Each structure stands twice: as C-alpha cells, then as structure tokens.
Coordinates of C-alpha atoms in Angstrom, one line a residue:
M1 CA 209.5 189.2 43.6
S2 CA 213.1 188.8 42.5
S3 CA 213.9 185.4 41.2
N4 CA 217.6 186.0 41.4
N5 CA 219.0 183.2 43.5
T6 CA 222.7 183.9 43.2
S7 CA 225.0 183.8 46.2
T8 CA 225.3 187.0 48.2
T9 CA 228.4 187.9 50.2
V10 CA 229.1 190.7 52.6
D11 CA 228.9 194.3 51.3
D12 CA 232.0 195.4 49.5
R13 CA 230.8 198.8 48.2
P14 CA 233.2 201.8 48.5
A15 CA 233.0 203.8 51.6
G16 CA 230.4 206.6 51.3
D17 CA 228.3 204.8 48.7
T18 CA 224.7 205.3 49.8
T19 CA 223.0 203.3 47.1
R20 CA 220.7 200.5 48.4
R21 CA 221.8 197.0 47.9
H22 CA 219.0 194.5 47.2
V23 CA 218.7 191.0 48.7
Q24 CA 215.8 188.6 48.4
V25 CA 215.7 187.9 52.1
L26 CA 217.1 190.1 54.9
I27 CA 217.4 188.5 58.3
V28 CA 217.7 190.9 61.3
G29 CA 219.7 189.2 64.1
S30 CA 222.0 186.2 64.3
G31 CA 221.0 184.4 67.5
L32 CA 219.4 181.0 67.5
S33 CA 216.5 182.2 65.3
G34 CA 218.5 184.2 62.7
L35 CA 221.3 181.6 62.4
G36 CA 218.9 178.7 62.1
T37 CA 216.9 180.6 59.4
A38 CA 220.0 181.3 57.4
I39 CA 221.1 177.6 57.5
R40 CA 217.6 176.4 56.4
L41 CA 217.3 178.9 53.6
S42 CA 220.7 177.7 52.2
Q43 CA 219.6 174.1 52.5
H44 CA 216.5 174.8 50.5
G45 CA 218.3 176.6 47.7
V46 CA 217.6 180.2 48.7
T47 CA 221.0 181.8 48.7
D48 CA 220.2 185.4 48.0
Y49 CA 219.9 186.4 51.6
L50 CA 221.9 188.5 54.2
V51 CA 222.0 188.4 57.9
I52 CA 222.6 191.7 59.6
E53 CA 223.8 191.5 63.2
R54 CA 224.5 194.4 65.5
G55 CA 227.1 192.4 67.5
P56 CA 230.5 191.2 66.4
D57 CA 229.6 187.5 65.9
V58 CA 226.7 185.0 66.0
G59 CA 225.2 183.9 69.3
G60 CA 222.7 186.6 70.3
T61 CA 221.6 186.1 73.9
W62 CA 224.4 183.6 74.5
R63 CA 227.0 186.0 73.2
D64 CA 225.8 189.0 75.2
N65 CA 224.9 187.4 78.6
T66 CA 228.3 186.6 80.1
Y67 CA 227.5 187.3 83.7
P68 CA 229.0 185.0 86.4
G69 CA 227.1 181.7 86.5
A70 CA 225.3 182.2 83.2
G71 CA 223.9 179.0 81.9
C72 CA 220.8 177.4 80.4
D73 CA 217.8 176.1 82.4
V74 CA 216.8 173.7 79.6
P75 CA 218.6 170.3 79.4
S76 CA 221.6 170.4 77.1
H77 CA 220.4 167.6 74.7
L78 CA 217.2 169.5 74.0
Y79 CA 218.9 172.9 73.6
S80 CA 220.4 172.4 70.2
Y81 CA 219.2 172.4 66.6
S82 CA 217.6 169.1 65.6
F83 CA 219.9 169.1 62.5
A84 CA 223.0 169.8 64.5
L85 CA 223.0 167.7 67.7
N86 CA 226.0 168.2 69.9
P87 CA 227.4 165.0 71.5
G88 CA 230.1 167.0 73.3
W89 CA 228.0 168.8 75.9
S90 CA 229.9 168.7 79.2
R91 CA 227.0 168.9 81.5
S92 CA 223.3 168.1 81.7
F93 CA 222.6 171.8 81.7
S94 CA 225.1 173.8 79.7
P95 CA 227.0 176.9 80.7
Q96 CA 226.9 180.1 78.6
A97 CA 230.3 179.8 77.0
E98 CA 229.7 176.3 75.8
I99 CA 226.4 177.3 74.1
E100 CA 228.1 180.3 72.5
R101 CA 230.9 178.1 71.2
Y102 CA 228.3 175.6 69.8
L103 CA 226.6 178.3 67.8
R104 CA 229.8 179.6 66.4
E105 CA 230.8 176.0 65.4
V106 CA 227.4 175.5 63.7
A107 CA 227.8 178.7 61.7
D108 CA 231.2 177.5 60.5
R109 CA 230.0 174.0 59.8
Y110 CA 227.2 175.1 57.6
G111 CA 229.2 177.8 55.9
V112 CA 226.9 180.8 56.5
R113 CA 229.3 183.1 58.2
D114 CA 230.1 184.8 54.9
K115 CA 226.4 185.6 54.6
H116 CA 226.6 187.9 57.7
K117 CA 227.3 191.5 58.1
F118 CA 228.4 192.0 61.7
D119 CA 228.5 195.2 63.7
C120 CA 225.5 196.3 61.6
A121 CA 222.5 197.5 63.6
M122 CA 219.1 198.1 61.9
T123 CA 217.9 201.7 62.4
A124 CA 214.7 201.7 60.4
A125 CA 212.6 199.5 58.0
R126 CA 209.7 200.7 55.9
W127 CA 207.4 198.8 53.5
I128 CA 207.2 200.5 50.2
D129 CA 203.9 199.5 48.7
A130 CA 204.6 200.9 45.2
D131 CA 207.7 198.8 45.0
G132 CA 206.4 195.7 46.8
R133 CA 209.5 195.5 49.0
W134 CA 211.2 196.7 52.2
E135 CA 213.6 199.5 52.5
V136 CA 216.0 199.0 55.4
D137 CA 218.4 201.5 57.0
T138 CA 221.3 200.3 59.1
S139 CA 224.4 201.7 60.8
D140 CA 226.4 200.2 57.9
G141 CA 224.6 200.7 54.7
A142 CA 221.1 200.8 53.2
F143 CA 219.2 197.8 51.7
T144 CA 216.0 196.7 50.0
A145 CA 214.6 193.3 50.5
D146 CA 211.7 191.2 49.1
F147 CA 211.3 189.6 52.5
V148 CA 212.4 190.6 56.0
V149 CA 212.8 188.1 58.9
S150 CA 212.9 189.8 62.3
A151 CA 215.0 187.6 64.5
A152 CA 216.1 190.2 67.0
G153 CA 215.3 187.8 69.9
V154 CA 212.9 188.1 72.9
L155 CA 215.8 188.4 75.4
A156 CA 217.7 191.1 73.5
E157 CA 216.7 194.4 74.9
P158 CA 217.5 194.9 78.6
N159 CA 214.8 196.4 80.7
L160 CA 216.2 199.2 82.8
P161 CA 214.2 200.1 85.9
D162 CA 212.7 203.6 86.3
I163 CA 213.9 204.3 89.8
K164 CA 214.3 207.8 91.2
G165 CA 217.9 209.0 91.3
I166 CA 219.4 205.9 89.6
S167 CA 221.2 208.1 87.1
S168 CA 223.0 209.8 89.9
F169 CA 224.6 206.7 91.3
E170 CA 228.4 207.1 91.5
G171 CA 229.5 203.5 91.8
E172 CA 229.5 200.7 89.2
I173 CA 226.1 200.0 87.7
F174 CA 225.2 197.6 84.8
H175 CA 222.6 195.3 83.6
S176 CA 223.2 191.5 83.8
A177 CA 223.1 191.3 80.0
R178 CA 225.8 193.9 79.7
W179 CA 228.1 192.7 82.5
N180 CA 231.2 194.9 83.1
H181 CA 234.0 192.4 83.5
D182 CA 236.4 195.2 84.2
A183 CA 234.5 196.0 87.4
S184 CA 235.8 193.9 90.4
L185 CA 233.1 193.2 93.0
A186 CA 235.4 191.5 95.4
G187 CA 235.3 192.9 98.9
K188 CA 232.6 195.4 97.9
K189 CA 229.0 196.2 99.0
V190 CA 226.9 195.0 96.1
A191 CA 223.2 195.2 95.4
V192 CA 221.4 192.9 93.0
I193 CA 218.0 194.2 91.9
G194 CA 215.8 191.4 90.8
T195 CA 215.3 187.7 91.6
G196 CA 214.5 186.2 88.2
S197 CA 216.4 183.7 86.0
S198 CA 219.6 185.7 85.8
A199 CA 219.7 186.6 89.5
V200 CA 219.4 183.0 90.7
Q201 CA 222.6 182.4 88.8
I202 CA 224.4 185.6 89.6
V203 CA 223.8 185.7 93.4
P204 CA 225.4 182.4 94.2
S205 CA 228.4 183.2 92.0
I206 CA 229.3 186.5 93.6
A207 CA 228.1 186.1 97.2
P208 CA 231.3 184.4 98.4
E209 CA 233.5 187.2 97.1
V210 CA 231.7 190.4 98.1
E211 CA 231.7 192.0 101.5
R212 CA 227.9 192.3 101.6
L213 CA 225.2 191.5 99.1
D214 CA 221.7 193.0 99.2
V215 CA 219.3 191.1 97.0
Y216 CA 216.2 193.2 96.2
Q217 CA 213.1 191.1 95.6
R218 CA 209.9 192.5 94.3
T219 CA 208.0 189.1 94.0
A220 CA 209.1 185.8 95.3
T221 CA 209.2 183.0 92.7
W222 CA 209.1 179.2 92.9
V223 CA 212.6 177.7 92.8
M224 CA 212.9 174.0 91.8
P225 CA 215.8 171.6 92.1
Q226 CA 218.1 171.3 89.1
L227 CA 219.5 167.9 88.2
N228 CA 222.7 169.3 86.9
R229 CA 225.8 167.1 86.7
P230 CA 228.8 166.7 84.5
Y231 CA 228.7 164.0 81.8
L232 CA 231.3 161.3 82.2
A233 CA 233.7 160.5 79.4
P234 CA 232.0 157.1 78.5
E235 CA 228.7 159.0 78.2
R236 CA 230.1 161.5 75.8
F237 CA 231.7 158.7 73.8
A238 CA 228.3 156.9 73.6
F239 CA 226.5 160.1 72.6
K240 CA 229.0 160.5 69.7
H241 CA 229.3 156.9 68.5
V242 CA 226.1 155.0 69.4
P243 CA 223.6 155.6 66.6
G244 CA 220.3 157.1 67.7
L245 CA 221.2 157.4 71.4
Q246 CA 221.3 161.2 71.6
R247 CA 218.1 161.5 69.7
L248 CA 216.4 159.0 72.0
I249 CA 217.5 160.9 75.1
R250 CA 216.4 164.1 73.4
A251 CA 213.0 162.7 72.7
L252 CA 212.6 161.5 76.3
I253 CA 213.6 164.9 77.7
Y254 CA 211.1 166.6 75.3
T255 CA 208.3 164.3 76.4
T256 CA 209.0 164.9 80.0
R257 CA 209.0 168.7 79.6
E258 CA 205.7 168.6 77.7
L259 CA 204.1 167.3 80.9
F260 CA 204.4 170.8 82.4
V261 CA 201.6 171.8 80.0
I262 CA 199.3 169.8 82.2
T263 CA 200.3 171.8 85.2
Q264 CA 200.4 175.2 83.5
V265 CA 197.7 175.0 80.9
K266 CA 195.3 172.1 81.2
Y267 CA 194.9 171.5 85.0
P268 CA 196.7 174.1 87.0
W269 CA 195.6 172.5 90.3
T270 CA 198.1 169.7 89.6
G271 CA 200.9 172.2 90.4
L272 CA 200.3 171.6 94.1
L273 CA 202.8 168.8 93.9
L274 CA 205.5 171.0 92.5
E275 CA 204.7 173.6 95.2
A276 CA 205.2 171.0 97.9
V277 CA 208.7 170.2 96.3
G278 CA 209.5 174.0 96.4
R279 CA 208.4 174.3 100.1
V280 CA 210.6 171.3 101.1
K281 CA 213.5 172.8 99.2
M282 CA 213.1 176.1 101.1
R283 CA 213.0 174.4 104.5
L284 CA 216.1 172.3 103.7
E285 CA 218.3 175.1 102.3
I286 CA 217.4 178.2 104.3
R287 CA 217.9 178.2 108.0
D288 CA 216.5 181.6 108.7
P289 CA 212.7 181.4 109.2
E290 CA 212.4 185.1 108.2
K291 CA 214.2 184.6 104.9
R292 CA 212.0 181.5 104.3
R293 CA 208.9 183.6 104.8
K294 CA 210.2 186.2 102.4
V295 CA 211.0 183.7 99.6
L296 CA 207.7 181.9 99.8
P297 CA 205.6 182.8 96.7
T298 CA 202.0 183.9 97.1
H299 CA 201.1 182.8 93.5
R300 CA 200.6 179.4 92.0
V301 CA 203.6 177.6 90.6
G302 CA 204.1 178.4 86.9
C303 CA 202.3 181.7 87.0
K304 CA 205.7 183.3 86.7
R305 CA 208.6 181.4 85.0
M306 CA 209.8 178.7 87.4
L307 CA 213.4 179.0 88.4
V308 CA 215.8 176.1 88.8
S309 CA 218.8 176.3 91.1
N310 CA 220.6 174.2 93.7
K311 CA 222.6 177.2 94.9
F312 CA 220.3 180.2 95.2
Y313 CA 218.7 179.5 98.5
G314 CA 222.0 178.5 100.0
A315 CA 223.4 181.9 98.9
L316 CA 220.5 183.8 100.4
D317 CA 221.2 182.0 103.7
R318 CA 224.8 183.3 104.0
D319 CA 225.5 185.8 106.8
N320 CA 226.7 188.4 104.3
V321 CA 223.6 188.3 102.2
D322 CA 220.4 190.2 103.0
L323 CA 217.1 189.7 101.1
V324 CA 215.3 193.0 100.9
T325 CA 211.6 192.9 100.1
D326 CA 210.7 196.6 100.7
G327 CA 210.3 198.5 97.5
I328 CA 213.1 200.9 96.4
A329 CA 212.2 204.5 97.0
E330 CA 215.3 206.0 95.5
V331 CA 219.0 205.5 94.6
R332 CA 221.5 208.0 95.9
A333 CA 225.1 208.6 95.0
R334 CA 226.4 205.7 97.1
S335 CA 223.3 204.1 98.6
I336 CA 219.8 202.7 98.1
V337 CA 216.9 203.8 100.1
T338 CA 213.8 201.6 100.5
E339 CA 210.3 202.7 101.1
D340 CA 210.5 202.0 104.8
G341 CA 213.2 204.6 105.1
T342 CA 216.2 202.3 105.4
E343 CA 219.3 203.5 103.7
R344 CA 221.9 200.8 102.6
E345 CA 225.4 201.8 101.5
V346 CA 226.4 200.2 98.2
D347 CA 229.4 200.3 95.9
A348 CA 228.0 198.5 92.9
I349 CA 224.5 197.7 91.5
V350 CA 223.7 194.8 89.3
L351 CA 220.4 195.2 87.4
A352 CA 218.9 191.7 87.0
T353 CA 215.7 193.3 85.8
G354 CA 214.9 191.2 82.7
F355 CA 214.1 192.3 79.1
H356 CA 211.6 194.1 77.0
V357 CA 209.5 191.3 75.4
A358 CA 206.0 192.5 74.2
D359 CA 207.3 196.1 74.2
S360 CA 210.6 195.5 72.5
P361 CA 212.2 198.8 71.2
T362 CA 212.8 197.0 67.9
F363 CA 209.1 197.2 67.3
N364 CA 209.5 200.9 66.8
L365 CA 211.8 200.4 63.9
Y366 CA 209.4 198.6 61.5
T367 CA 206.8 200.7 59.7
G368 CA 204.1 198.8 57.9
R369 CA 201.9 199.4 54.9
D370 CA 199.6 201.9 56.7
G371 CA 202.4 204.0 58.1
R372 CA 202.2 202.6 61.7
T373 CA 205.0 200.8 63.5
V374 CA 204.6 197.5 65.2
S375 CA 204.5 199.3 68.5
E376 CA 201.8 201.7 67.4
A377 CA 199.6 198.8 66.1
A378 CA 200.1 197.0 69.4
D379 CA 199.2 200.1 71.4
A380 CA 195.9 200.4 69.5
E381 CA 194.9 196.7 69.1
G382 CA 197.1 194.7 71.5
Y383 CA 200.2 192.7 70.7
Q384 CA 198.7 190.2 68.2
M385 CA 200.0 188.1 65.3
Y386 CA 198.9 185.3 63.2
K387 CA 200.5 182.0 64.3
G388 CA 203.1 184.1 66.1
T389 CA 204.9 184.7 62.8
T390 CA 203.1 187.2 60.6
V391 CA 201.0 190.3 61.2
A392 CA 198.5 192.3 59.3
N393 CA 199.8 195.6 57.8
F394 CA 203.3 194.1 57.5
P395 CA 203.6 192.4 54.1
N396 CA 206.4 190.0 53.3
M397 CA 207.6 190.0 56.9
F398 CA 208.1 187.3 59.4
F399 CA 208.6 187.6 63.2
M400 CA 210.5 184.9 65.0
L401 CA 209.0 184.1 68.4
G402 CA 206.3 186.6 67.9
A403 CA 203.0 187.0 69.9
N404 CA 201.9 183.8 71.7
S405 CA 204.6 181.6 70.3
G406 CA 206.9 181.5 73.4
L407 CA 207.3 178.6 75.8
N408 CA 208.4 178.7 79.5
Y409 CA 208.8 175.0 80.2
T410 CA 210.9 173.6 77.3
S411 CA 213.3 174.5 74.6
L412 CA 212.4 177.5 72.5
I413 CA 214.5 176.0 69.7
Y414 CA 211.5 173.7 69.0
I415 CA 209.3 176.7 68.3
I416 CA 212.1 178.4 66.3
E417 CA 212.5 175.4 64.0
S418 CA 208.8 175.2 63.6
Q419 CA 208.6 178.8 62.5
I420 CA 211.6 178.4 60.2
N421 CA 209.8 175.6 58.4
Y422 CA 206.8 178.0 57.9
I423 CA 209.0 180.7 56.6
V424 CA 210.9 178.5 54.2
D425 CA 207.7 177.1 52.8
A426 CA 206.2 180.6 52.5
I427 CA 209.1 181.8 50.4
S428 CA 209.2 178.7 48.3
T429 CA 205.4 179.0 47.7
M430 CA 205.7 182.6 46.7
R431 CA 208.5 181.8 44.2
A432 CA 206.7 178.8 42.8
R433 CA 203.5 180.8 42.2
G434 CA 205.2 184.0 40.9
L435 CA 203.8 186.1 43.7
Q436 CA 205.3 189.4 44.9
S437 CA 203.7 190.1 48.2
F438 CA 201.6 188.4 50.9
E439 CA 199.8 189.9 53.9
V440 CA 197.7 188.0 56.4
K441 CA 194.0 188.9 56.2
V442 CA 192.8 191.1 59.1
D443 CA 189.8 188.9 59.8
T444 CA 191.9 185.7 59.7
Q445 CA 194.3 187.2 62.3
R446 CA 191.5 188.3 64.5
A447 CA 189.8 184.9 64.3
Y448 CA 193.1 183.1 65.2
N449 CA 193.6 185.2 68.3
K450 CA 190.0 184.9 69.3
A451 CA 190.4 181.1 69.2
L452 CA 193.3 181.4 71.6
E453 CA 191.3 183.2 74.3
P454 CA 189.5 180.2 75.8
K455 CA 192.7 178.2 75.9
M456 CA 194.5 181.1 77.7
A457 CA 191.7 181.7 80.1
R458 CA 192.2 178.4 81.9
T459 CA 196.0 178.7 82.3
V460 CA 197.9 179.4 85.5
W461 CA 199.4 182.4 83.8
V462 CA 196.0 184.1 83.9
N463 CA 194.6 182.5 87.1
G464 CA 197.7 182.0 89.2
G465 CA 197.7 185.3 91.1
C466 CA 200.7 187.1 89.7
T467 CA 201.9 189.7 87.2
S468 CA 204.8 188.8 85.0
W469 CA 206.7 189.7 81.8
F470 CA 204.3 187.3 80.0
L471 CA 201.7 190.1 80.1
D472 CA 201.5 193.1 77.8
K473 CA 200.4 196.6 78.7
H474 CA 196.8 195.5 78.1
G475 CA 197.1 192.8 80.7
N476 CA 197.0 190.0 78.0
N477 CA 199.4 187.1 78.0
S478 CA 200.8 187.8 74.5
A479 CA 204.0 185.9 75.1
L480 CA 203.2 182.2 75.6
W481 CA 201.6 179.5 73.5
P482 CA 198.7 177.9 75.5
D483 CA 199.0 174.3 74.5
F484 CA 201.4 171.5 73.8
S485 CA 204.3 172.6 71.6
F486 CA 203.8 169.7 69.1
R487 CA 200.4 171.2 68.3
Y488 CA 202.1 174.5 67.4
R489 CA 204.4 172.7 65.1
K490 CA 201.5 171.0 63.4
L491 CA 199.9 174.5 63.0
V492 CA 202.8 175.9 61.1
R493 CA 203.9 172.8 59.2
H494 CA 202.8 174.4 55.9
F495 CA 202.3 177.9 54.7
D496 CA 198.6 178.3 54.4
I497 CA 198.5 180.8 51.5
E498 CA 194.7 181.0 51.7
A499 CA 195.0 183.0 54.9
Y500 CA 196.8 185.8 53.0
D501 CA 196.1 188.5 50.5
T502 CA 198.7 188.2 47.7
T503 CA 199.8 190.2 44.7
A504 CA 201.4 188.9 41.5
S505 CA 205.0 189.7 40.7
T506 CA 205.6 192.7 38.4
R507 CA 209.3 192.0 38.2

C-alpha cells in the first residue's frame, strides 16, 4: 500500500492523456456519505484521496431532488453531521434547498472542495490482484487506488416503471428526482404515479395549480402527522449561543426516534397505537368515504416506510384530485389506461416511483477479485455484506449504507458516521501494520448474516403483510438494520482486522 500522504488536487493532466493517476483513497460520490468520508479522512491525516462526483457539486440526493415540496422527514437537528451542527435551521423539518446549502457550506468550511472532481462519472472499476489495487475508469480520466469507497447513495438511481407504451407518451414525463422545471404544470391534466415519500410532498404542492390530478396508488401506506413549524428568531439565537443546547435537543430527538425500534423490530404489536393515530388522521382530513377506504393500508404500520405529511390527505380530498387504485394497463400518446378499461386523458406524467436500492445499477460497475460484479454476486448468493460495509471478493473496498445498514425511522447520518469511523480505522490500521490488502473472510461474512436472520424474522418488515423496496429479488430484507442504531455503532466502532484475510505491502 502506498504510504504517500501528500495532498492531492484536481486532475490537471493535458487533454487526451490516458495515463492512470494514482490516489490512496478514491471516493465515488459526494452526497452525505462521500462528503463526510472526505472530511474525516482529512481530519485523520489521510490527504491522498480524491472524490469523483458525476454531478456539478456536492449534495447528492439533496442536489438532485428539487421537486416541488421537497424536504426531509427527519427532524432538522438530527439531520446534520455531529461535527458540523447547524444552528440556523429555519424549521423543525428542513426543506431541500436548505439542506443542499448546508452541505455546500460544510464542504467549504472544511476545505475539501479542491479534493473533488465534479462532472466525473465512474464507468468501471476492477480489482487487479497482481497489483493489489483498483483500476477505475471514469468519464473524465482513469485512476488507480489502494482503497475505493462506494458512496453512490441508496437514493441515487431512479426506478423507472416498466409500463406498456410508456415510451410512446407525447406529453411531459419525468421522474421526481429529475424534475423538469421548464415544464409548467399549471392548468394541465397531470398524473402522479406512486404514493411514497416523494409523492406525499409533490401532490399537495401541485394540486392547487393543475386542472386535474390523477394519483396512481399501488399500495396504500400509513401517513402520520408531522410536527413541522418554523423556528422563531429567539430559538435560533439560543441554538447558536447557548452552549450544549442544540446537542441536548439532538440527543432528545435521537432517543425519541429510537423508540420506533420497539414498534418495528422488537414488539410489532405495539404499532396498533400508531395505526389508531393514522385512522383518526384519515377521518379528520378526508371527507370522501370512498377515498378514505382507498387510502386505508392493509399492512401493519412500519412494514413499508411510514410517511409524514399534514397536507397529503387534504390534497387527495380536493375536487380536482382523483385517487386511482386500479393498476395501469398501458400508457398511450396522451392518456393512461387502467386495468378496468378506463382511459384518462393526461398532459404530463410525474414518476414518483422510487429508486433502485438493493439492485442499484452502480453494482454492475464494480468487478471483484473473482471476476464477478457486485450484482452477479448478489444474484447468486443474495445481497449480503459484512457489517453493511465490506464484502467478500472485493478487497480494499468499502460500501456506504450497504446491505442491512439502512434505517427507516431516524437519521441515516448516524449510520453514515458510524461507517466512516470504521473506514478511517481500517485505513489507519492497514498503514500502521504495513499491509497492502484486506478482504473479509467468506465464513465470517456468512456467520454475520446468519446471526441477523432471527432478529429480522420477528420484525414488522417481514411479518407486516406487505412488499416494499426493503426487499431484494430473493425476498430478503437486505436494506435495514434490525436493531437499535446505537448497537450498530458499537459493532463498527473499531476495524476488526481478525475478520479479514490480509496481505503484506510489496510497495
């Protein structure tokens, strides 16, 4: 492993130069995971790294998702790095633009922007066993790296529905994560396909301006109240100037959110109280009994990601909004036809159909030691990793928010920072011991995943009566961590080198 720890700046090679540039650590993606990793590496003296980002700036999900009403469903004080609290949040739940601005300010504050190469998409990455390093191809240069951190994000690749005739539609059509701001929806007949986290924000935002809005729902999901309010000037002053206040509030929010583990993981029957809240909310906010019937979920609360909104049901109750629960048979040039034969004229279609998570297209880009990609390994063995961060057959590689490390009840930043600690400790350990490569032992990875099975078996995600994006193609919940988040942090507090096969450095 290279011991060169000199500062690395953006690539300044002459145009057309195809030689590979070497860095010690290559980070793929600059959302919350990649940006946080870059900052922590710098703080721990690892400066020979580069972040490649396919977009024009940092921000990831919060740069790309600019749809009307976009915001966070995790309380603001919990949705920030622990080392970079933001006393200036305007609301208890922050809007998209504010989070994006926060991430840009953090990048500037910690001086890592010059360690980025923007508008640079990774096209392939291969482990070269003879060299003990990675070769990485991008849209803007070729690289080698001792370590690769995949921080592409779990909400980065839009999931486009496979609907008959959808490519023949002649009106405006776009995914919620690729919102076309040049397309005016005012006075038009619009269809929103999907009723997940994005849709519950989009529908209330556009319903007042469109002529008619058809909302296509495949599965009803529980919607809970959102205690969202603006912070007063005295509160923001106190957050900034009263020592420890913001950290205290953050700790209280964190503790409260952890209680959802009881409902979703430990004792799912306790979710009946939340379901009662959801039923009351429906009755108070939707006048039409037929629409109330349609939005009533048939699964247990928490089986799918719970939604929070104070406006969604009210928007569905509008006279110009129709909730369609019949499946879509086909899309025609200017209409959508449902399975019952009804044809609805439409001028624009918004695809609020979520993202590829366990089947992310980025997994096709990484080729491991035995010649298989991450996708091919997952097809054969299921989507499994060790501690959600490393995987057999992929030496010297870390996955951010990998298999069974996600959360659906609190801030993912808590998990991200836990994994960053593990990564930094791993790289420091490798340097200190003069090691070139590490790869998690196959038996260790299998035993780890086997130990998760009884925990997962009792969760509402498995027993709640629904299908969701939490499940992979094998029907396994490979997305979520089945326990309290603080137990995951304890699990990855230190790099457990005994779980890995290692090789000594030859360089």
